[in-house]
PDB file of C-alpha atoms in Angstrom:
ATOM      1  CA  MET A  46    -171.778 -36.742  -3.788  1.00  0.00           C
ATOM      2  CA  LYS A  47    -171.070 -40.034  -5.557  1.00  0.00           C
ATOM      3  CA  LYS A  48    -171.686 -41.953  -2.348  1.00  0.00           C
ATOM      4  CA  LEU A  49    -174.798 -39.914  -1.603  1.00  0.00           C
ATOM      5  CA  LYS A  50    -176.439 -40.483  -4.992  1.00  0.00           C
ATOM      6  CA  SER A  51    -176.225 -44.250  -4.507  1.00  0.00           C
ATOM      7  CA  LYS A  52    -178.520 -43.829  -1.483  1.00  0.00           C
ATOM      8  CA  ARG A  53    -180.581 -40.710  -2.115  1.00  0.00           C
ATOM      9  CA  GLN A  54    -181.495 -39.566  -5.616  1.00  0.00           C
ATOM     10  CA  ILE A  55    -183.891 -36.769  -4.682  1.00  0.00           C
ATOM     11  CA  PHE A  56    -184.526 -34.511  -1.666  1.00  0.00           C
ATOM     12  CA  HIS A  57    -187.571 -32.784  -0.241  1.00  0.00           C
ATOM     13  CA  SER A  58    -185.806 -29.474   0.312  1.00  0.00           C
ATOM     14  CA  GLU A  59    -182.422 -27.779   0.641  1.00  0.00           C
ATOM     15  CA  ALA A  60    -182.439 -28.576   4.363  1.00  0.00           C
ATOM     16  CA  ASP A  61    -183.029 -32.264   3.558  1.00  0.00           C
ATOM     17  CA  PHE A  62    -180.124 -32.197   1.081  1.00  0.00           C
ATOM     18  CA  GLN A  63    -177.910 -30.389   3.608  1.00  0.00           C
ATOM     19  CA  PHE A  64    -178.544 -32.904   6.383  1.00  0.00           C
ATOM     20  CA  ALA A  65    -178.126 -35.914   4.072  1.00  0.00           C
ATOM     21  CA  LEU A  66    -174.794 -34.670   2.722  1.00  0.00           C
ATOM     22  CA  ALA A  67    -173.467 -33.814   6.203  1.00  0.00           C
ATOM     23  CA  TRP A  68    -174.497 -37.260   7.442  1.00  0.00           C
ATOM     24  CA  GLU A  69    -172.758 -38.932   4.483  1.00  0.00           C
ATOM     25  CA  ILE A  70    -169.569 -36.937   5.118  1.00  0.00           C
ATOM     26  CA  GLN A  71    -169.653 -38.018   8.763  1.00  0.00           C
ATOM     27  CA  ARG A  72    -170.176 -41.677   7.784  1.00  0.00           C
ATOM     28  CA  GLU A  73    -167.425 -41.639   5.159  1.00  0.00           C
ATOM     29  CA  TYR A  74    -164.929 -39.779   7.362  1.00  0.00           C
ATOM     30  CA  PRO A  75    -165.682 -40.670  11.019  1.00  0.00           C
ATOM     31  CA  GLU A  76    -162.588 -38.806  12.183  1.00  0.00           C
ATOM     32  CA  VAL A  77    -164.044 -35.428  11.170  1.00  0.00           C
ATOM     33  CA  GLU A  78    -166.775 -33.309  12.702  1.00  0.00           C
ATOM     34  CA  ALA A  79    -169.526 -31.997  10.418  1.00  0.00           C
ATOM     35  CA  ARG A  80    -171.391 -28.916  11.709  1.00  0.00           C
ATOM     36  CA  LEU A  81    -174.581 -27.443  10.217  1.00  0.00           C
ATOM     37  CA  GLU A  82    -175.252 -23.688   9.965  1.00  0.00           C
ATOM     38  CA  TYR A  83    -171.924 -22.736  11.527  1.00  0.00           C
ATOM     39  CA  ALA A  84    -171.803 -19.022  12.386  1.00  0.00           C
ATOM     40  CA  TYR A  85    -168.537 -17.225  11.666  1.00  0.00           C
ATOM     41  CA  LYS A  86    -168.006 -13.491  12.129  1.00  0.00           C
ATOM     42  CA  ILE A  87    -165.719 -11.324  10.004  1.00  0.00           C
ATOM     43  CA  GLY A  88    -165.668  -7.752  11.260  1.00  0.00           C
ATOM     44  CA  ASP A  89    -169.312  -6.820  11.855  1.00  0.00           C
ATOM     45  CA  LYS A  90    -170.683  -9.332   9.319  1.00  0.00           C
ATOM     46  CA  LEU A  91    -171.917 -12.760  10.393  1.00  0.00           C
ATOM     47  CA  TYR A  92    -171.603 -15.644   7.913  1.00  0.00           C
ATOM     48  CA  HIS A  93    -173.699 -18.795   8.288  1.00  0.00           C
ATOM     49  CA  ILE A  94    -171.876 -21.705   6.649  1.00  0.00           C
ATOM     50  CA  ASP A  95    -174.213 -24.500   5.503  1.00  0.00           C
ATOM     51  CA  ILE A  96    -171.790 -27.300   6.435  1.00  0.00           C
ATOM     52  CA  LEU A  97    -168.455 -26.882   8.180  1.00  0.00           C
ATOM     53  CA  VAL A  98    -166.142 -29.908   8.202  1.00  0.00           C
ATOM     54  CA  ILE A  99    -163.544 -29.793  10.979  1.00  0.00           C
ATOM     55  CA  HIS A 100    -160.479 -32.031  11.115  1.00  0.00           C
ATOM     56  CA  GLU A 101    -157.485 -31.421  13.354  1.00  0.00           C
ATOM     57  CA  ASN A 102    -158.271 -27.691  13.589  1.00  0.00           C
ATOM     58  CA  GLN A 103    -158.573 -27.370   9.827  1.00  0.00           C
ATOM     59  CA  TYR A 104    -161.893 -26.030   8.561  1.00  0.00           C
ATOM     60  CA  ILE A 105    -163.602 -26.790   5.233  1.00  0.00           C
ATOM     61  CA  PRO A 106    -166.721 -24.681   4.525  1.00  0.00           C
ATOM     62  CA  ILE A 107    -169.377 -26.057   2.163  1.00  0.00           C
ATOM     63  CA  GLU A 108    -172.202 -23.933   0.739  1.00  0.00           C
ATOM     64  CA  LEU A 109    -175.240 -25.623  -0.833  1.00  0.00           C
ATOM     65  CA  LYS A 110    -178.039 -24.716  -3.222  1.00  0.00           C
ATOM     66  CA  TYR A 111    -181.009 -26.936  -4.131  1.00  0.00           C
ATOM     67  CA  LYS A 112    -183.088 -25.395  -6.921  1.00  0.00           C
ATOM     68  CA  THR A 113    -185.979 -27.321  -8.414  1.00  0.00           C
ATOM     69  CA  LEU A 114    -188.615 -27.315 -11.099  1.00  0.00           C
ATOM     70  CA  LYS A 115    -192.004 -28.704 -10.086  1.00  0.00           C
ATOM     71  CA  LYS A 116    -191.804 -32.481  -9.895  1.00  0.00           C
ATOM     72  CA  SER A 117    -193.615 -35.330  -8.138  1.00  0.00           C
ATOM     73  CA  VAL A 118    -191.688 -38.566  -7.717  1.00  0.00           C
ATOM     74  CA  ILE A 119    -192.067 -41.795  -5.772  1.00  0.00           C
ATOM     75  CA  PHE A 120    -188.613 -43.089  -4.877  1.00  0.00           C
ATOM     76  CA  GLU A 121    -188.243 -46.209  -2.756  1.00  0.00           C
ATOM     77  CA  SER A 122    -191.891 -45.914  -1.615  1.00  0.00           C
ATOM     78  CA  GLU A 123    -191.403 -42.301  -0.494  1.00  0.00           C
ATOM     79  CA  GLU A 124    -193.318 -39.438  -2.101  1.00  0.00           C
ATOM     80  CA  PHE A 125    -191.502 -36.277  -3.158  1.00  0.00           C
ATOM     81  CA  HIS A 126    -193.377 -33.165  -4.281  1.00  0.00           C
ATOM     82  CA  LEU A 127    -190.921 -30.504  -5.385  1.00  0.00           C
ATOM     83  CA  LYS A 128    -191.743 -26.836  -5.809  1.00  0.00           C
ATOM     84  CA  ASN A 129    -191.054 -24.682  -8.822  1.00  0.00           C
ATOM     85  CA  HIS A 130    -188.475 -22.233  -7.517  1.00  0.00           C
ATOM     86  CA  GLY A 131    -188.120 -20.148 -10.694  1.00  0.00           C
ATOM     87  CA  ALA A 132    -186.182 -16.849 -10.523  1.00  0.00           C
ATOM     88  CA  GLN A 133    -183.159 -18.457 -12.149  1.00  0.00           C
ATOM     89  CA  ASP A 134    -181.440 -15.079 -12.532  1.00  0.00           C
ATOM     90  CA  LEU A 135    -181.426 -14.680  -8.747  1.00  0.00           C
ATOM     91  CA  GLY A 136    -180.390 -18.301  -8.285  1.00  0.00           C
ATOM     92  CA  LYS A 137    -177.319 -17.776 -10.461  1.00  0.00           C
ATOM     93  CA  TYR A 138    -176.409 -14.555  -8.637  1.00  0.00           C
ATOM     94  CA  ASP A 139    -176.786 -16.230  -5.230  1.00  0.00           C
ATOM     95  CA  LEU A 140    -174.660 -19.208  -6.276  1.00  0.00           C
ATOM     96  CA  LEU A 141    -171.800 -16.944  -7.320  1.00  0.00           C
ATOM     97  CA  LYS A 142    -172.255 -14.911  -4.147  1.00  0.00           C
ATOM     98  CA  ASP A 143    -171.687 -18.137  -2.204  1.00  0.00           C
ATOM     99  CA  VAL A 144    -168.334 -18.479  -3.990  1.00  0.00           C
ATOM    100  CA  VAL A 145    -167.458 -14.972  -2.775  1.00  0.00           C
ATOM    101  CA  ARG A 146    -168.517 -15.918   0.768  1.00  0.00           C
ATOM    102  CA  VAL A 147    -166.250 -18.969   0.770  1.00  0.00           C
ATOM    103  CA  GLU A 148    -163.361 -16.945  -0.622  1.00  0.00           C
ATOM    104  CA  LYS A 149    -163.811 -14.397   2.172  1.00  0.00           C
ATOM    105  CA  VAL A 150    -163.734 -16.916   5.014  1.00  0.00           C
ATOM    106  CA  LEU A 151    -160.702 -18.633   3.469  1.00  0.00           C
ATOM    107  CA  GLN A 152    -159.026 -15.242   3.270  1.00  0.00           C
ATOM    108  CA  ASP A 153    -159.820 -14.359   6.875  1.00  0.00           C
ATOM    109  CA  HIS A 154    -157.982 -17.112   8.745  1.00  0.00           C
ATOM    110  CA  ASN A 155    -155.501 -19.832   7.825  1.00  0.00           C
ATOM    111  CA  LYS A 156    -157.499 -22.515   9.676  1.00  0.00           C
ATOM    112  CA  PHE A 157    -159.805 -22.456   6.632  1.00  0.00           C
ATOM    113  CA  VAL A 158    -157.942 -24.617   4.124  1.00  0.00           C
ATOM    114  CA  ASP A 159    -160.371 -25.348   1.283  1.00  0.00           C
ATOM    115  CA  GLY A 160    -164.004 -24.724   0.449  1.00  0.00           C
ATOM    116  CA  HIS A 161    -166.714 -26.109  -1.797  1.00  0.00           C
ATOM    117  CA  ILE A 162    -169.920 -24.812  -3.355  1.00  0.00           C
ATOM    118  CA  ILE A 163    -172.517 -27.295  -4.620  1.00  0.00           C
ATOM    119  CA  MET A 164    -175.730 -26.657  -6.528  1.00  0.00           C
ATOM    120  CA  LEU A 165    -178.063 -29.605  -7.118  1.00  0.00           C
ATOM    121  CA  THR A 166    -180.958 -28.987  -9.516  1.00  0.00           C
ATOM    122  CA  ASN A 167    -183.357 -30.506 -12.018  1.00  0.00           C
ATOM    123  CA  ASP A 168    -183.610 -27.157 -13.855  1.00  0.00           C
ATOM    124  CA  PRO A 169    -181.572 -27.337 -17.095  1.00  0.00           C
ATOM    125  CA  SER A 170    -181.551 -23.544 -17.435  1.00  0.00           C
ATOM    126  CA  TYR A 171    -178.766 -23.530 -14.857  1.00  0.00           C
ATOM    127  CA  TRP A 172    -176.374 -25.835 -16.718  1.00  0.00           C
ATOM    128  CA  LYS A 173    -177.355 -24.914 -20.298  1.00  0.00           C
ATOM    129  CA  LYS A 174    -176.198 -21.794 -22.077  1.00  0.00           C
ATOM    130  CA  ASP A 175    -178.934 -19.182 -22.396  1.00  0.00           C
ATOM    131  CA  SER A 176    -180.373 -19.152 -25.925  1.00  0.00           C
ATOM    132  CA  LYS A 177    -181.012 -15.414 -25.682  1.00  0.00           C
ATOM    133  CA  GLU A 178    -178.192 -12.904 -25.822  1.00  0.00           C
ATOM    134  CA  ASN A 179    -177.922  -9.799 -23.681  1.00  0.00           C
ATOM    135  CA  THR A 180    -180.141 -11.079 -20.864  1.00  0.00           C
ATOM    136  CA  CYS A 181    -180.100  -9.048 -17.655  1.00  0.00           C
ATOM    137  CA  CYS A 182    -178.151 -11.816 -15.874  1.00  0.00           C
ATOM    138  CA  ALA A 183    -175.780 -12.790 -18.715  1.00  0.00           C
ATOM    139  CA  ASP A 184    -172.725 -12.058 -16.544  1.00  0.00           C
ATOM    140  CA  PHE A 185    -173.965 -14.502 -13.913  1.00  0.00           C
ATOM    141  CA  SER A 186    -174.287 -17.501 -16.213  1.00  0.00           C
ATOM    142  CA  ILE A 187    -173.179 -20.756 -14.568  1.00  0.00           C
ATOM    143  CA  ALA A 188    -173.543 -22.860 -17.720  1.00  0.00           C
ATOM    144  CA  ALA A 189    -171.395 -25.969 -18.108  1.00  0.00           C
ATOM    145  CA  ASP A 190    -167.751 -25.303 -19.033  1.00  0.00           C
ATOM    146  CA  ARG A 191    -167.998 -21.552 -18.550  1.00  0.00           C
ATOM    147  CA  VAL A 192    -165.019 -19.918 -16.850  1.00  0.00           C
ATOM    148  CA  VAL A 193    -165.929 -17.303 -14.240  1.00  0.00           C
ATOM    149  CA  THR A 194    -163.536 -14.817 -12.695  1.00  0.00           C
ATOM    150  CA  GLY A 195    -163.246 -11.152 -11.789  1.00  0.00           C
ATOM    151  CA  SER A 196    -166.204  -8.762 -11.687  1.00  0.00           C
ATOM    152  CA  MET A 197    -169.727  -9.598 -12.874  1.00  0.00           C
ATOM    153  CA  LYS A 198    -172.740  -7.299 -12.788  1.00  0.00           C
ATOM    154  CA  TRP A 199    -176.332  -6.927 -13.923  1.00  0.00           C
ATOM    155  CA  ALA A 200    -176.910  -5.606 -17.442  1.00  0.00           C
ATOM    156  CA  GLU A 201    -177.711  -1.914 -17.769  1.00  0.00           C
ATOM    157  CA  HIS A 202    -181.349  -2.613 -18.710  1.00  0.00           C
ATOM    158  CA  THR A 203    -182.054  -4.650 -15.547  1.00  0.00           C
ATOM    159  CA  GLY A 204    -185.047  -3.363 -13.602  1.00  0.00           C
ATOM    160  CA  ALA A 205    -184.666  -2.234  -9.999  1.00  0.00           C
ATOM    161  CA  GLY A 206    -187.192  -4.833  -8.842  1.00  0.00           C
ATOM    162  CA  THR A 207    -185.232  -7.682 -10.417  1.00  0.00           C
ATOM    163  CA  MET A 208    -182.004  -6.925  -8.587  1.00  0.00           C
ATOM    164  CA  LYS A 209    -183.530  -5.680  -5.329  1.00  0.00           C
ATOM    165  CA  ASN A 210    -181.181  -6.536  -2.410  1.00  0.00           C
ATOM    166  CA  ARG A 211    -178.693  -7.908  -4.948  1.00  0.00           C
ATOM    167  CA  GLU A 212    -177.501  -4.721  -6.587  1.00  0.00           C
ATOM    168  CA  GLN A 213    -173.805  -5.166  -5.841  1.00  0.00           C
ATOM    169  CA  PRO A 214    -171.564  -6.724  -8.529  1.00  0.00           C
ATOM    170  CA  ILE A 215    -170.033 -10.124  -7.874  1.00  0.00           C
ATOM    171  CA  ALA A 216    -166.238  -9.910  -7.557  1.00  0.00           C
ATOM    172  CA  LEU A 217    -164.340 -13.206  -7.529  1.00  0.00           C
ATOM    173  CA  MET A 218    -160.705 -13.495  -6.481  1.00  0.00           C
ATOM    174  CA  GLY A 219    -160.229 -16.915  -8.055  1.00  0.00           C
ATOM    175  CA  THR A 220    -160.869 -18.384 -11.506  1.00  0.00           C
ATOM    176  CA  TYR A 221    -163.282 -21.305 -11.837  1.00  0.00           C
ATOM    177  CA  ASN A 222    -164.095 -23.647 -14.720  1.00  0.00           C
ATOM    178  CA  LEU A 223    -167.696 -24.681 -14.095  1.00  0.00           C
ATOM    179  CA  LYS A 224    -168.213 -28.433 -14.269  1.00  0.00           C
ATOM    180  CA  TRP A 225    -171.619 -30.140 -13.989  1.00  0.00           C
ATOM    181  CA  TYR A 226    -172.064 -33.806 -13.090  1.00  0.00           C
ATOM    182  CA  ASP A 227    -174.994 -36.208 -13.432  1.00  0.00           C
ATOM    183  CA  PHE A 228    -176.728 -37.094 -10.171  1.00  0.00           C
ATOM    184  CA  SER A 229    -179.987 -38.931 -10.970  1.00  0.00           C
ATOM    185  CA  LYS A 230    -182.601 -39.344 -13.702  1.00  0.00           C
ATOM    186  CA  PHE A 231    -186.284 -40.210 -13.316  1.00  0.00           C
ATOM    187  CA  ASP A 232    -187.605 -39.663 -16.856  1.00  0.00           C
ATOM    188  CA  ASP A 233    -186.873 -37.871 -20.132  1.00  0.00           C
ATOM    189  CA  LYS A 234    -188.916 -34.774 -19.343  1.00  0.00           C
ATOM    190  CA  ARG A 235    -187.243 -31.388 -18.917  1.00  0.00           C
ATOM    191  CA  ASN A 236    -187.416 -31.676 -15.118  1.00  0.00           C
ATOM    192  CA  GLY A 237    -186.636 -35.380 -14.932  1.00  0.00           C
ATOM    193  CA  GLN A 238    -182.861 -35.198 -14.525  1.00  0.00           C
ATOM    194  CA  PHE A 239    -180.813 -33.924 -11.595  1.00  0.00           C
ATOM    195  CA  ARG A 240    -177.290 -32.614 -12.093  1.00  0.00           C
ATOM    196  CA  TYR A 241    -174.920 -30.854  -9.726  1.00  0.00           C
ATOM    197  CA  LEU A 242    -172.329 -28.125 -10.054  1.00  0.00           C
ATOM    198  CA  LEU A 243    -169.263 -28.473  -7.855  1.00  0.00           C
ATOM    199  CA  ILE A 244    -166.938 -25.500  -7.395  1.00  0.00           C
ATOM    200  CA  ASP A 245    -163.750 -26.086  -5.404  1.00  0.00           C
ATOM    201  CA  VAL A 246    -162.042 -23.125  -3.771  1.00  0.00           C
ATOM    202  CA  ALA A 247    -158.447 -23.836  -2.779  1.00  0.00           C
ATOM    203  CA  ARG A 248    -157.011 -21.371  -0.300  1.00  0.00           C
ATOM    204  CA  LYS A 249    -153.501 -21.661  -1.708  1.00  0.00           C
ATOM    205  CA  THR A 250    -154.693 -20.515  -5.163  1.00  0.00           C
ATOM    206  CA  LEU A 251    -156.288 -17.287  -3.946  1.00  0.00           C
ATOM    207  CA  PHE A 252    -154.293 -14.098  -4.058  1.00  0.00           C
ATOM    208  CA  PHE A 253    -154.874 -12.018  -0.980  1.00  0.00           C
ATOM    209  CA  ASN A 254    -153.131 -10.142   1.808  1.00  0.00           C
ATOM    210  CA  THR A 255    -151.497 -11.985   4.686  1.00  0.00           C
ATOM    211  CA  PRO A 256    -154.326 -13.730   6.571  1.00  0.00           C
ATOM    212  CA  LYS A 257    -155.130 -13.263  10.235  1.00  0.00           C
ATOM    213  CA  THR A 258    -153.719 -15.923  12.516  1.00  0.00           C
ATOM    214  CA  GLU A 259    -154.793 -14.865  15.973  1.00  0.00           C
TER     215      GLU A 259
END
């Protein structure tokens, strides 16, 4: 990410971010293979991994999120017109669900050695603590320096429409101290700064049953 931000400070979309990061990984580590949208099946469930880094039969899955507030920027003569994604409660849930996904693939087979989850955003509501207490998504906060672990669920007063297709609690096997890092800054407005959250999942720190090896 440090190498990437010296070349690209903003992206058109999540797919643009995904390709740029995979390309930078490949440039920095020419001995590895970086795959996009790698499909991996566990039981009857198919997981699509945003970036899979392969090196000597060791696999490193990387899941990405790119959430933006509306912003128009000209960077190095290129125009960027970002959408307002909103729905931050769902964005937080989905980010933590990606952590669960990475934990599950690391648990499934010992060729998966480590994993990473990255969210890049210019929306401060992701890295700042919510000013309101008892929000419907309080459990899913990903604010800077928060520690997340164990089971997290929607508050009792959450409407069915809000959590549609996301009703299940989030259950993490590991414990993660959430650290945000500066990526780029275009102005002093609320949506003028990009920061990223990096969550590292180390297979050796997870507590699970003996993994499959076949």
